[in-house]
Amino acid sequence: MYKFPSEEWAKAYYEKLNANSDYRDSARDWEGDITLVINADQGLERDAYLYLDLYHGTCRRYIFTTDPEHIPKSEFTYSGKFGNWKKLINSEVDPIKGILTGKFKMKGSMSKIMRYTKAAKLMVNTASLVPSVF
Amino acid sequence: MWFFRSPSIVYGEDSISFFNELPQRRLVIVTDGNIIRAGLLQKIKNELPSDSEILIIDDVPIEPTISYVLSLKGRIIDFNPDLIIGLGGGSCMDCAKVVFVTYERPDIDLHDITPLVNLDLRKKARLILIPTTSGTGSECSWAAVISDDDHGRKNEFASPEIIADFAIIDPAMVSSLPEPVRKSTAVDALAHAIEARSSTWKNSYSDIFSDKAVELISGNLFDAISHPENMEAVSNVHMGASMAGLAFSNSQITLAHSLGHSLGAHFKIPHGISVGIFLPHVIRFNYAESKGEYVALNKKFPPNLRKRYLYLTVENFLKVLSMPVKISDLNIKKDEYEKKMDSMVSVALESTGTVLNPRDAGRAELEMFLREIE
Ligand SMILES: [Fe+2]
């Protein structure tokens, strides 16, 4: 089991994403990095950041940190409170509905991301595959 | 937490008389030449208060582009309307929605028309949509499809703020529809209802509109085709199409639309035909995942059309309507089709309908569907 969020969880996620052939297929033209921001709430003391460099269906590099200074400026950010991330990973919240109901915020070109909703869904599904504790 | 969104709906015979009591006086009407030639604009004008000042945009193309929409901006701002009316099929209504945004917020990039941006509209005007086909459901939806200038991509702009203030569902607007248009648009509407019922975003509100839409469309379409003077049948199909619009706008469409958009974009095929051709195949593919929904919908078809399973019923429905079932019926050459296979799969994969389908589908499954109609 991997504690979310943590370096170990991030590494397990990175490996699972790169092993996911459905994801590779649906993101095969994607170029763009994204930072997942896990905002502190009652369950988490400090904000955490997971930077993912996504390119043509693979994740070339990841950075996990609690220091925003260590994160490169990325094309997209997807942020939400820790409690909502927990629901997302447990498949209790749909990632797009999460945005539309204000549980998550997405920054970056929406017209670009809307062409890759399948890849985005598979990214979230992959997070659910990481055995997680909170 | 989730929402149910809808315009106020004025429906039934004589609903365009709603315009008699209109509080606004400076109106922009967004429409096209066919609507004017069919006398529909005049019907609306006859109902407007006599002191109304009207600017008519009469040249909306079949596939409006971003630069077309932006080209209207200056004229509309100069005219300073307090009401924008979209009169026509999906293109005119979608165009009116986006024109409404560019007038209210000239500062905004069209790509910012997403549910994530607070547009803060309705500071200057209101929006009314009047459909002249029974199909697209655009009058009830919060999306607008506008093509890139090179027609390479269709942008789906969406925001709850571009839902019309009023949708006017008057059968007089569709009583003289040409038969092929009546058929293909009704198939589109039927697909909206069926796909909304099985999308992963389906919900109790969208379900009831799906069920009633299927009942009204399947139970009245053949009367509306053979006796277009039967206003009750025409009105029922027209209402059914708007209910299907409410259903999919509050749930979502699925694979038949993903594939239909892609096929339609690659071979210039009317939307209802390109979606309808995949509909029975998609229902069969999803059957195990959506059995309960499909059984419920199947019961809504009249007994003379109904078969044992929904996909057989829909297949039969399309057959009775003489709708195309294979690419050869669409005059598409096999080698041309093969050449575009990979691109068609990619475009279908990009569609949100693919993500919200009840059963997962990747490249291999999408290609399988495209081959089933070959
Ligand atoms: Fe449609």
mmCIF file of N, CA and C and ligand atoms in Angstrom, chain B residues 188 192 257 271, ligand 1:
data_model
loop_
_atom_site.group_PDB
_atom_site.id
_atom_site.type_symbol
_atom_site.label_atom_id
_atom_site.label_comp_id
_atom_site.label_asym_id
_atom_site.label_seq_id
_atom_site.Cartn_x
_atom_site.Cartn_y
_atom_site.Cartn_z
ATOM 1 N N ASP B 188 -31.756 11.490 -35.538
ATOM 2 C CA ASP B 188 -30.792 12.160 -34.651
ATOM 3 C C ASP B 188 -31.405 12.305 -33.252
ATOM 4 N N HIS B 192 -30.289 10.820 -29.643
ATOM 5 C CA HIS B 192 -30.037 11.617 -28.423
ATOM 6 C C HIS B 192 -30.703 10.968 -27.217
ATOM 7 N N HIS B 257 -22.731 8.854 -31.502
ATOM 8 C CA HIS B 257 -22.413 10.234 -31.884
ATOM 9 C C HIS B 257 -20.920 10.428 -32.142
ATOM 10 N N HIS B 271 -25.854 14.751 -40.395
ATOM 11 C CA HIS B 271 -25.614 14.264 -39.032
ATOM 12 C C HIS B 271 -26.525 13.096 -38.628
HETATM 13 FE FE FE C 1 -27.043 14.582 -32.655
#
